[in-house]
PDB file of C-alpha atoms in Angstrom:
ATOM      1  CA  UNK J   1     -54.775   7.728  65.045  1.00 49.00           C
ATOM      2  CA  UNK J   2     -53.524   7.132  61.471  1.00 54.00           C
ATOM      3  CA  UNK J   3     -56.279   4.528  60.669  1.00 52.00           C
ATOM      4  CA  UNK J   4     -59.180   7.445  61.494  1.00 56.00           C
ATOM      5  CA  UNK J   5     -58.279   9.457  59.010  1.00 59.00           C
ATOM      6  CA  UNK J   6     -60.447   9.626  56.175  1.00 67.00           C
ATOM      7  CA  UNK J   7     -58.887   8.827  53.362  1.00 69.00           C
ATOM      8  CA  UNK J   8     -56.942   5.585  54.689  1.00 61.00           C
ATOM      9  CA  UNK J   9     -59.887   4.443  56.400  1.00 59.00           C
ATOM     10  CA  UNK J  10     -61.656   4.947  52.765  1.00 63.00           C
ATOM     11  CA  UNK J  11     -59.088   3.139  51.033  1.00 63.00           C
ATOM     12  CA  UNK J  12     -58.496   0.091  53.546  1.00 57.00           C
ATOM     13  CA  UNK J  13     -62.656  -0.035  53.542  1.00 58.00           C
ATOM     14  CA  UNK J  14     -62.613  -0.336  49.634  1.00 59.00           C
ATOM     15  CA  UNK J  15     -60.329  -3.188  50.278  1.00 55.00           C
ATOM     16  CA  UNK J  16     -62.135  -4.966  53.130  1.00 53.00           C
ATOM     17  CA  UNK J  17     -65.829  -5.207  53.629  1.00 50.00           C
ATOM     18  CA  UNK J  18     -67.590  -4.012  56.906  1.00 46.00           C
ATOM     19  CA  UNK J  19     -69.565  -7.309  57.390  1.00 47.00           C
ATOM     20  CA  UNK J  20     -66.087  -9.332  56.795  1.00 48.00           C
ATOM     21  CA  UNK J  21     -68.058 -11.212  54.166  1.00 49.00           C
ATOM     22  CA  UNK J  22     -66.522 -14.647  53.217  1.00 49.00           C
ATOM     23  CA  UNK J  23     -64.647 -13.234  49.533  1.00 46.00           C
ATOM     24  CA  UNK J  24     -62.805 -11.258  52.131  1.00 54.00           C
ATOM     25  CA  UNK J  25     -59.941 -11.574  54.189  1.00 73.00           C
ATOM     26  CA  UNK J  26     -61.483  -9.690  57.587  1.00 81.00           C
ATOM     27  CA  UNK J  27     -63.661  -6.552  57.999  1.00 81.00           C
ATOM     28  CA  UNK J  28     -61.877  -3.553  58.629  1.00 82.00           C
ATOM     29  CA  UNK J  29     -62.783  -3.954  62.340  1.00 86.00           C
ATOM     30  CA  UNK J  30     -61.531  -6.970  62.462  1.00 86.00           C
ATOM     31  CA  UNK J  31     -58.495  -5.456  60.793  1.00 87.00           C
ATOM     32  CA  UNK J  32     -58.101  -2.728  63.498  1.00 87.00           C
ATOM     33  CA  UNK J  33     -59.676  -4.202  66.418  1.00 88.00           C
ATOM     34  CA  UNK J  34     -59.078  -8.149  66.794  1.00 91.00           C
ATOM     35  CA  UNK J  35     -57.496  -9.479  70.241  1.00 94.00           C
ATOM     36  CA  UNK J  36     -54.366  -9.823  67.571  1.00 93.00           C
ATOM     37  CA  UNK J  37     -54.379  -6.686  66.172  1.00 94.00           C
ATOM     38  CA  UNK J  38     -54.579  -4.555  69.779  1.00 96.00           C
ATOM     39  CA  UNK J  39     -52.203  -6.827  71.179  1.00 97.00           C
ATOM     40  CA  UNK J  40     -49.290  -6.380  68.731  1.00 97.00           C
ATOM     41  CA  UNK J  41     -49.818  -3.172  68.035  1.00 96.00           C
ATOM     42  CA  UNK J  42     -49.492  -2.016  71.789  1.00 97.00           C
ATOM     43  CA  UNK J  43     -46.475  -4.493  71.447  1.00 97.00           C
ATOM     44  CA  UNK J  44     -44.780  -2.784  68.916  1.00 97.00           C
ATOM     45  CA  UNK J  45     -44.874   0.222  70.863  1.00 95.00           C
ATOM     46  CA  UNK J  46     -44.372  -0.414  74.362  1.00 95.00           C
ATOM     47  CA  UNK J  47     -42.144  -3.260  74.026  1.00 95.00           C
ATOM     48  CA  UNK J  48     -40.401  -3.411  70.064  1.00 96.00           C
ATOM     49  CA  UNK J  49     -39.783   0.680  70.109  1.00 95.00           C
ATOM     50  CA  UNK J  50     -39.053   0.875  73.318  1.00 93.00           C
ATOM     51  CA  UNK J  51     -35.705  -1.941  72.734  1.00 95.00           C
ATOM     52  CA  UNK J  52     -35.225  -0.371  69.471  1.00 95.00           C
ATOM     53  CA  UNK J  53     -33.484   3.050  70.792  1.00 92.00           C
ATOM     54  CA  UNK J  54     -30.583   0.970  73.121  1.00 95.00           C
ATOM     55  CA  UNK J  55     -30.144  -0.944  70.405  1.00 95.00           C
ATOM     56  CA  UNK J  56     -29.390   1.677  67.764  1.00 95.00           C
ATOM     57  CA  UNK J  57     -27.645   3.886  70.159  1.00 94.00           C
ATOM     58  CA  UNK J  58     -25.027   1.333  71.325  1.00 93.00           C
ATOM     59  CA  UNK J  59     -22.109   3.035  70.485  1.00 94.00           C
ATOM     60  CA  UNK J  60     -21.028   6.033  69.688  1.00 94.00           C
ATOM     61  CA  UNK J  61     -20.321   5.361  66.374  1.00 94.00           C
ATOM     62  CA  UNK J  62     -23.917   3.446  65.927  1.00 94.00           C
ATOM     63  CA  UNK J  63     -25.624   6.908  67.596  1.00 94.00           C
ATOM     64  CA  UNK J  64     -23.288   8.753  65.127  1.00 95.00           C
ATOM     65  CA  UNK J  65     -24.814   6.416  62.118  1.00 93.00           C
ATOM     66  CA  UNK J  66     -28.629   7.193  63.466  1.00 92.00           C
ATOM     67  CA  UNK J  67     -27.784  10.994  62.812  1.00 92.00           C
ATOM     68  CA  UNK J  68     -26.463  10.113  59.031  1.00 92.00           C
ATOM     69  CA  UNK J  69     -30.027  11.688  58.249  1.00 91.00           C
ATOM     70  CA  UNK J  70     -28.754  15.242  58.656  1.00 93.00           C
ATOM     71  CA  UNK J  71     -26.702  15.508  55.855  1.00 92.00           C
ATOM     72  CA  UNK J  72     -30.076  14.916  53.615  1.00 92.00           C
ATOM     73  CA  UNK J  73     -31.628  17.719  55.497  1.00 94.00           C
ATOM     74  CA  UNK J  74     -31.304  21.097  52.576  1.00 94.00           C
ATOM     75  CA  UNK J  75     -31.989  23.357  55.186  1.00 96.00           C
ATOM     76  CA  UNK J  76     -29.199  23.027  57.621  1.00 94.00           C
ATOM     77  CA  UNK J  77     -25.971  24.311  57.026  1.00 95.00           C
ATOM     78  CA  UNK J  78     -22.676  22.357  56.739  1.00 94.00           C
ATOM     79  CA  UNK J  79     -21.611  23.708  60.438  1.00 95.00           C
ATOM     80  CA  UNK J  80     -25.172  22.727  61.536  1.00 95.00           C
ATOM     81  CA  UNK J  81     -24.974  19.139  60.310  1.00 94.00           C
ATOM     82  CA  UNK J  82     -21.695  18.966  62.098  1.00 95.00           C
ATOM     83  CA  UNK J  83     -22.765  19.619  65.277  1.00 95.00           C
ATOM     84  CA  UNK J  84     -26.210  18.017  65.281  1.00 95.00           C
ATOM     85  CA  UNK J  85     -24.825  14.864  64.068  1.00 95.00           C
ATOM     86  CA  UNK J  86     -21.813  15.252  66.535  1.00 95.00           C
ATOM     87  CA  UNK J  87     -24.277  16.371  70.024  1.00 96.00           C
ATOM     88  CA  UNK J  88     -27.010  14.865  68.769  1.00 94.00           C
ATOM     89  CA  UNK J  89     -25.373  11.173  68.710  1.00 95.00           C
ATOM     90  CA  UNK J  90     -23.671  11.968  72.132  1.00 95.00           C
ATOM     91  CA  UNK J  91     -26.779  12.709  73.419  1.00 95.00           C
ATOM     92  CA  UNK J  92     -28.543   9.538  72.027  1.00 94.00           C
ATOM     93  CA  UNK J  93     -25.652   7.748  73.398  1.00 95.00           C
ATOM     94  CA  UNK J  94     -26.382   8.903  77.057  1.00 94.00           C
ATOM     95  CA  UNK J  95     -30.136   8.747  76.629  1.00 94.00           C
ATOM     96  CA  UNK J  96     -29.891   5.035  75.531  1.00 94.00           C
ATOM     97  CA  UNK J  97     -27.956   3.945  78.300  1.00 92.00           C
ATOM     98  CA  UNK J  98     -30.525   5.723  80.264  1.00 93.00           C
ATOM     99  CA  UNK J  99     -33.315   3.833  79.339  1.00 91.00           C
ATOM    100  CA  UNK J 100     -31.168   0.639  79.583  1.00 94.00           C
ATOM    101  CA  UNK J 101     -31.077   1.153  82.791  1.00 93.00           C
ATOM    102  CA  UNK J 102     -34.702   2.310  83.281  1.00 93.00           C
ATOM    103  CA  UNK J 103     -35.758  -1.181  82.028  1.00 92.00           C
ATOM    104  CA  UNK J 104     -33.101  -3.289  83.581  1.00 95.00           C
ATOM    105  CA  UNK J 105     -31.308  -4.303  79.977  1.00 95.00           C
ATOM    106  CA  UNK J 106     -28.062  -5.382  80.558  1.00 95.00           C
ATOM    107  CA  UNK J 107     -27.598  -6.873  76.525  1.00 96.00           C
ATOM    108  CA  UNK J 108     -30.021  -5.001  74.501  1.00 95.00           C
ATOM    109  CA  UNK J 109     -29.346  -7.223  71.461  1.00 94.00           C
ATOM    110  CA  UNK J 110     -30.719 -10.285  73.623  1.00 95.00           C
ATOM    111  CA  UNK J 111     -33.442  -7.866  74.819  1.00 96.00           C
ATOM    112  CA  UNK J 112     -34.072  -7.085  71.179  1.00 96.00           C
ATOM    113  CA  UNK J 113     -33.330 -10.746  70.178  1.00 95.00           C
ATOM    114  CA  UNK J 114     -36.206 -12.415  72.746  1.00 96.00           C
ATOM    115  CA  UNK J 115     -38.454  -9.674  71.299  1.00 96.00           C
ATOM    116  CA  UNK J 116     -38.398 -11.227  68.077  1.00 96.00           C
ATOM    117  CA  UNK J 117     -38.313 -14.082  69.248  1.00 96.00           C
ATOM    118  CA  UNK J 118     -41.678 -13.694  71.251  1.00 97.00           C
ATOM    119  CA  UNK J 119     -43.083 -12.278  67.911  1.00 97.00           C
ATOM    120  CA  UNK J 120     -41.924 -15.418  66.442  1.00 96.00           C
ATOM    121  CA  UNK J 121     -43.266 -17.921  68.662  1.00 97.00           C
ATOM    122  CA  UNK J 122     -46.997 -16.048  69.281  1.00 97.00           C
ATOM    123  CA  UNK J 123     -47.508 -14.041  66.683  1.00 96.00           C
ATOM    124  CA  UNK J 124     -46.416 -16.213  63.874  1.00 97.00           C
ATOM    125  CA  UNK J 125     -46.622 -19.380  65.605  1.00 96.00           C
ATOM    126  CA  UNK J 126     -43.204 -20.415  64.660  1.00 93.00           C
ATOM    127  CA  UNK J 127     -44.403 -19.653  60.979  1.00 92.00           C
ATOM    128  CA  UNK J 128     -47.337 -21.147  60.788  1.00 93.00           C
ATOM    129  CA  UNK J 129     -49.085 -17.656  60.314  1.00 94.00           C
ATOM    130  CA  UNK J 130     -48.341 -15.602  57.386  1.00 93.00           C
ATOM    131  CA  UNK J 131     -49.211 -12.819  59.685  1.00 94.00           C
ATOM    132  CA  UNK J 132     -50.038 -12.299  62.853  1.00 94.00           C
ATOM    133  CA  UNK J 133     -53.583 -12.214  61.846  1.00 91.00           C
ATOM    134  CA  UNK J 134     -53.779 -15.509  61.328  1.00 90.00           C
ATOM    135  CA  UNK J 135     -55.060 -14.951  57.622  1.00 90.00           C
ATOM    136  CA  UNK J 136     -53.703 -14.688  54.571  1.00 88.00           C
ATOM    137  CA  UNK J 137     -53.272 -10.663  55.154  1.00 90.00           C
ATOM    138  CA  UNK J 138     -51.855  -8.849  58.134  1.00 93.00           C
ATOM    139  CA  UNK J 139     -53.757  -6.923  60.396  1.00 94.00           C
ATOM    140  CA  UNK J 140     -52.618  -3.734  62.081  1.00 94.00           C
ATOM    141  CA  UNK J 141     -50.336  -5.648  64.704  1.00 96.00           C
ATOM    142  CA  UNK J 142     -48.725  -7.117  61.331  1.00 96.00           C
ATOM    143  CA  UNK J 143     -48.276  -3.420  60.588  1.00 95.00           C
ATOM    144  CA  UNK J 144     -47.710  -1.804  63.492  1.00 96.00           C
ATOM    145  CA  UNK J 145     -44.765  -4.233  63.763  1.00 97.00           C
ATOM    146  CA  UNK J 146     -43.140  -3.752  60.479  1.00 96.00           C
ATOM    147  CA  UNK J 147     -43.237  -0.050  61.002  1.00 95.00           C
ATOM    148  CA  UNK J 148     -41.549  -0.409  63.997  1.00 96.00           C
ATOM    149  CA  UNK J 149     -39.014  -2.510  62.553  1.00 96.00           C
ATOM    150  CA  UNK J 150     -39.026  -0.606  59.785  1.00 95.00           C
ATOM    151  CA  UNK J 151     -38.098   2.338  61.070  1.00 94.00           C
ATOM    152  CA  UNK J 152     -34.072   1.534  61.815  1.00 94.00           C
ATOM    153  CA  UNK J 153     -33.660   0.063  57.985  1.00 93.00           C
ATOM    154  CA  UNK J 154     -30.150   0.888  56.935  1.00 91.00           C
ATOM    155  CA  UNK J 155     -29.060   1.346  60.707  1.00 92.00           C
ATOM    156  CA  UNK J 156     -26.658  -1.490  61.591  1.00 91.00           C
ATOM    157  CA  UNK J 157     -28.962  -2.824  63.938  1.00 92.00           C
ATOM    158  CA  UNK J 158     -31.316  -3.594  61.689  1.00 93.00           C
ATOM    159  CA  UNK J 159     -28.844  -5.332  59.759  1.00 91.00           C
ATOM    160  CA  UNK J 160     -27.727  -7.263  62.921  1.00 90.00           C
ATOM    161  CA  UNK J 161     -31.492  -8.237  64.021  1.00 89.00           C
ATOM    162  CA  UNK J 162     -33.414  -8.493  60.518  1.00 90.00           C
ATOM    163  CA  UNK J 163     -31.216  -8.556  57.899  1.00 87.00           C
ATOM    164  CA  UNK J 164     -28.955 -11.535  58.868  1.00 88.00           C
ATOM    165  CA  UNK J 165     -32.213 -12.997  60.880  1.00 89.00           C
ATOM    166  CA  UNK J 166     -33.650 -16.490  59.338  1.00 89.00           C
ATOM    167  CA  UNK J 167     -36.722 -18.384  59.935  1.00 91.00           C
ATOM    168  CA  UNK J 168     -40.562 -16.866  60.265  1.00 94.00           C
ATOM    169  CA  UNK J 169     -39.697 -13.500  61.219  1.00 95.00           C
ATOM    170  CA  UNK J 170     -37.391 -12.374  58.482  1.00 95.00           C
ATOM    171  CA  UNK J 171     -40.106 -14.190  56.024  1.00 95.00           C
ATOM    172  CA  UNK J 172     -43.013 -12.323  57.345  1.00 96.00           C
ATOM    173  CA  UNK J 173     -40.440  -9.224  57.442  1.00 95.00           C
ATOM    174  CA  UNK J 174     -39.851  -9.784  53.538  1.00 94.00           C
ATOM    175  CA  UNK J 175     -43.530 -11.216  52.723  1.00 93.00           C
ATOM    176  CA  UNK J 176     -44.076  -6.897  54.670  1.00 93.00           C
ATOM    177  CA  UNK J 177     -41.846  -5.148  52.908  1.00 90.00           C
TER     178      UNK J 177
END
């Protein structure tokens, strides 16, 4: 895990204390390992990623925008790019309809939508948390949640869900980023 590695668990401990002293915001176990923190970050994954791959794979031309990162890529060549973007999307395509079906979505930007909104409601508590952490800093649920989200920025899902989204979430979202 990314949080055992040495030097981000020496910088993040340089920024919280171990005891979770009161000139602190939480302890870095507290940080890692509150009810919150486990809970939204096995959200994030098993629920948030798992809605995020439909959702950016709608269409052809969406699964065609999620393999715009290939062009960046120095060491393919031009006929390369061309046909992993062109398979590659197809294949997303198929593979998102897949796992549509594997987890009986029939909208996945509802799906997506009430995942937010679940976020919203418990997490936030319709926005009376900064964070999900319920302190003035989030903890690794806050993070874990972002990154998740994060991960489809300049997608046009992202646009769709976060972008254009009011209220806690897309506060907390900016409050993240």
């Amino acid at each position: 895990m990314v949080l055992n590695q040495p030097t981000i668990s020496k910088a993040l401990a340089a920024r919280w204390n171990e005891d979770g002293s009161e000139n602190q915001c939480m302890s870095m176990e507290e940080f890692r390992s509150s009810e919150s923190a486990i809970f939204w970050k096995e959200y994030a994954s098993d629920e948030l990623a798992a809605l995020l791959y439909p959702n950016i794979c709608r269409s052809l031309s969406d699964s065609y925008q999620a393999f715009g990162y290939v062009r960046d890529v120095d060491s393919f060549s031009p006929l390369q790019k061309v046909a992993i973007r062109g398979l590659g999307s197809l294949a997303m395509y198929f593979a998102a309809s897949k796992v549509k079906s594997k987890r009986g979505i029939i909208d996945e930007r509802k799906a997506l939508e009430q995942c937010l909104t679940e976020w919203e409601e418990k997490g936030l508590k319709n926005g009376f948390n900064l964070f999900s952490s319920g302190k003035s800093a989030p903890n690794i649920g806050d993070v874990s949640m972002f990154g998740t989200l994060q991960s489809i920025d300049g997608l046009q899902a992202h646009s769709e869900v976060i972008s254009n989204r009011v209220g806690a979430t897309k506060e907390w979202y900016d409050r993240m980023n």
